[in-house]
Coordinates of C-alpha atoms in Angstrom, one line a residue:
M1 CA 3.4 -1.5 33.9
L2 CA 4.5 -3.2 30.9
T3 CA 3.6 0.3 28.8
K4 CA 6.6 2.2 30.7
K5 CA 9.0 -0.1 30.0
T6 CA 11.6 0.3 27.1
V7 CA 11.4 -1.3 24.0
S8 CA 14.4 -3.5 25.3
A9 CA 12.9 -4.5 28.5
F10 CA 9.2 -5.1 27.6
L11 CA 10.9 -7.5 24.6
D12 CA 12.8 -9.5 27.2
E13 CA 9.9 -9.9 29.3
L14 CA 8.4 -11.0 26.5
A15 CA 10.7 -13.4 25.2
S16 CA 11.3 -14.9 29.0
S17 CA 9.3 -17.8 30.2
S18 CA 6.6 -15.8 31.8
P19 CA 3.6 -16.8 29.7
A20 CA 2.6 -13.5 30.3
P21 CA 2.6 -10.7 28.4
G22 CA 1.9 -12.9 25.2
G23 CA 0.2 -12.8 22.6
G24 CA -3.0 -10.4 24.3
S25 CA -0.6 -7.7 25.3
V26 CA 1.5 -8.1 21.7
A27 CA -2.0 -7.5 19.9
A28 CA -3.4 -4.9 22.0
L29 CA 0.2 -3.6 21.0
S30 CA 0.0 -3.8 17.6
G31 CA -3.4 -2.2 17.6
A32 CA -1.5 0.7 18.9
L33 CA 1.5 0.6 16.2
G34 CA -1.7 1.2 13.8
A35 CA -3.1 3.6 15.1
A36 CA -0.1 5.3 15.6
L37 CA 0.9 5.4 12.0
T38 CA -2.4 6.5 11.7
T39 CA -1.9 9.2 13.4
M40 CA 1.8 9.9 11.5
V41 CA 0.0 10.1 8.2
C42 CA -2.3 13.1 9.4
N43 CA 0.4 14.8 10.8
L44 CA 2.1 14.2 7.4
T45 CA -0.5 15.3 5.9
I46 CA -2.1 18.7 8.0
G47 CA -0.6 21.8 6.9
K48 CA 0.7 20.9 3.4
K49 CA -1.1 23.5 1.0
K50 CA -1.7 20.1 -1.5
Y51 CA -4.0 18.7 1.2
A52 CA -5.8 21.8 2.4
E53 CA -9.1 20.8 1.4
V54 CA -8.5 17.1 3.5
E55 CA -7.1 19.1 6.2
G56 CA -10.4 19.4 8.8
D57 CA -11.1 15.6 7.9
M58 CA -7.3 15.0 9.0
K59 CA -7.8 16.6 11.8
K60 CA -10.0 15.1 13.5
I61 CA -8.9 11.5 11.9
K62 CA -6.1 12.2 14.2
V63 CA -8.4 12.6 17.6
E64 CA -9.8 9.8 17.0
A65 CA -6.4 7.6 15.9
E66 CA -5.0 9.2 19.1
K67 CA -8.1 7.9 21.0
L68 CA -7.9 4.2 20.0
R69 CA -4.2 4.5 20.4
A70 CA -4.6 5.7 24.0
T71 CA -7.0 2.6 24.4
F72 CA -4.8 -0.4 23.1
T73 CA -2.1 0.7 24.9
E74 CA -4.4 0.3 28.2
L75 CA -5.3 -2.8 26.6
I76 CA -1.7 -4.0 26.7
D77 CA -1.2 -4.0 30.7
R78 CA -5.5 -4.8 30.5
D79 CA -4.6 -8.3 29.2
T80 CA -1.5 -9.7 30.9
Q81 CA -3.6 -8.2 34.4
A82 CA -6.4 -10.3 33.1
F83 CA -3.9 -13.6 32.5
N84 CA -3.2 -13.2 36.0
K85 CA -6.1 -12.9 37.5
V86 CA -6.5 -16.7 36.1
M87 CA -3.9 -17.9 37.6
E88 CA -4.4 -16.9 40.6
A89 CA -8.1 -18.2 40.1
Y90 CA -6.4 -21.4 39.6
G91 CA -4.2 -21.1 42.3
L92 CA -7.3 -21.0 45.0
P93 CA -7.4 -24.0 47.2
K94 CA -9.2 -26.9 46.6
E95 CA -9.3 -29.3 49.4
S96 CA -13.0 -29.2 50.7
D97 CA -16.3 -29.4 48.1
A98 CA -16.7 -25.8 49.1
Q99 CA -13.3 -24.3 48.1
K100 CA -14.0 -26.4 44.9
A101 CA -16.8 -24.6 43.8
L102 CA -15.8 -21.4 45.0
R103 CA -12.1 -22.4 42.6
L104 CA -14.3 -23.0 39.7
A105 CA -16.3 -20.1 39.8
A106 CA -13.1 -17.7 40.0
I107 CA -12.0 -19.3 37.3
H108 CA -14.7 -19.2 35.3
E109 CA -15.3 -15.8 35.9
A110 CA -11.3 -14.6 35.0
T111 CA -11.7 -16.9 31.9
K112 CA -14.7 -14.9 30.8
E113 CA -12.8 -11.7 31.6
A114 CA -10.1 -12.8 29.8
T115 CA -12.1 -13.9 26.8
L116 CA -13.5 -10.3 26.8
I117 CA -10.5 -8.1 27.1
P118 CA -8.8 -9.1 23.2
L119 CA -12.1 -9.2 22.0
E120 CA -13.0 -5.5 23.3
V121 CA -9.2 -5.6 21.0
M122 CA -10.3 -6.7 17.8
K123 CA -13.4 -4.4 18.3
H124 CA -11.3 -1.2 18.0
C125 CA -9.5 -2.5 15.2
I126 CA -12.3 -2.4 13.2
D127 CA -12.9 1.4 13.8
A128 CA -9.0 2.1 13.9
M129 CA -9.0 0.7 10.0
A130 CA -11.6 2.6 9.2
L131 CA -9.0 5.4 9.9
A132 CA -6.7 3.9 8.2
Q133 CA -9.0 3.6 5.0
Q134 CA -9.6 7.1 5.2
V135 CA -5.6 8.4 5.2
A136 CA -5.1 5.9 2.5
S137 CA -8.0 7.7 0.5
S138 CA -6.6 11.2 1.2
G139 CA -4.0 11.5 3.1
N140 CA -0.3 12.4 2.1
S141 CA 0.6 10.6 -0.7
N142 CA 4.1 10.5 0.3
S143 CA 3.2 8.4 3.4
I144 CA 0.9 5.9 1.2
S145 CA 2.9 2.8 2.6
D146 CA 2.4 4.1 6.3
A147 CA -1.0 3.8 5.5
G148 CA -1.0 0.3 4.6
G149 CA 1.3 -0.4 7.3
S150 CA -0.9 0.8 9.7
A151 CA -4.1 -1.4 8.6
L152 CA -1.4 -4.4 8.5
M153 CA -0.7 -3.7 12.2
L154 CA -4.4 -3.2 12.8
H155 CA -5.2 -6.6 10.4
A156 CA -2.1 -8.7 12.4
A157 CA -4.2 -7.3 16.0
C158 CA -7.5 -8.7 15.2
E159 CA -6.1 -12.2 14.2
G160 CA -3.5 -12.5 17.2
A161 CA -6.5 -11.3 19.3
A162 CA -9.0 -13.5 17.6
L163 CA -6.6 -16.5 18.9
N164 CA -6.5 -15.3 22.4
V165 CA -10.6 -15.2 22.2
R166 CA -10.9 -18.7 20.8
I167 CA -8.3 -20.6 23.3
N168 CA -9.8 -18.9 26.7
L169 CA -13.4 -19.6 24.7
N170 CA -12.3 -23.5 24.7
G171 CA -11.9 -23.1 28.7
L172 CA -15.4 -22.2 29.1
S173 CA -18.8 -24.7 29.7
D174 CA -21.3 -21.8 29.5
S175 CA -22.4 -22.8 25.9
D176 CA -24.7 -20.0 25.0
F177 CA -21.6 -17.2 25.8
V178 CA -19.3 -19.7 24.1
G179 CA -21.7 -19.6 20.6
W180 CA -22.3 -16.0 21.5
K181 CA -18.6 -14.8 21.5
S182 CA -17.5 -17.4 18.6
D183 CA -19.6 -15.7 16.2
E184 CA -19.1 -12.7 17.3
V185 CA -14.7 -13.0 16.4
E186 CA -15.9 -14.7 12.9
S187 CA -17.7 -11.6 12.1
L188 CA -14.8 -9.2 13.4
L189 CA -12.4 -11.5 11.5
K190 CA -14.5 -11.2 7.9
T191 CA -15.3 -7.4 7.8
S192 CA -10.9 -6.9 9.2
K193 CA -9.9 -9.0 6.2
M194 CA -12.6 -7.2 3.9
M195 CA -11.3 -3.6 5.4
L196 CA -7.9 -5.0 4.7
E197 CA -7.6 -6.0 1.3
E198 CA -9.8 -2.8 0.3
T199 CA -7.3 -0.5 2.0
M200 CA -4.0 -2.2 0.4
E201 CA -5.8 -2.4 -3.0
M202 CA -6.1 1.8 -2.8
V203 CA -2.5 1.5 -1.6
M204 CA -0.9 -0.6 -3.7
E205 CA -3.1 2.0 -6.9
K206 CA -1.1 5.1 -5.1
M207 CA 1.8 3.7 -5.2
K208 CA 1.9 2.9 -8.8
A209 CA 0.8 5.8 -9.9
S210 CA 3.9 7.9 -8.0

């Protein structure tokens, strides 16, 4: 499992000539990093007298951020596994017409799965971005740069995952599925960008005031 490797070992595998892990796993990792930064801000806020009024909220945000971090972490491996399934489908025999039909169906289903995983990353990015906004607004002001870093990592995750959705959609002939998922990608990207801008505005204002 990629998530059990050291950082150095993961980076070495990522930099190798192997096509997986690739951008999809990196997008999920970026999401996990963003969620972890949100948890960090919560931990630096909880227990501080100055932030006693928001301690309950921070505890709840921390629980949700940790759930999302676990989900993103799982998606790091799931993305690579999905890509490998696509490669396995392409490797199926294609001597007879029956084999060709089975191979084509397998490629189609594997590519659909490989599309849905980065789309799932995008959806979780929106949920995680909402938490980053909350800690930017109410969390420890000494950690405001970390709240901003969380939002930036989450938007990068969303943008990176979108690229993986799009390249997989290019390989599908199901026009309804492609159209539906393409619209979903655009909507999620628009939401993520808007939330990032809102969060960074809060971050910059707080940094000026400090």
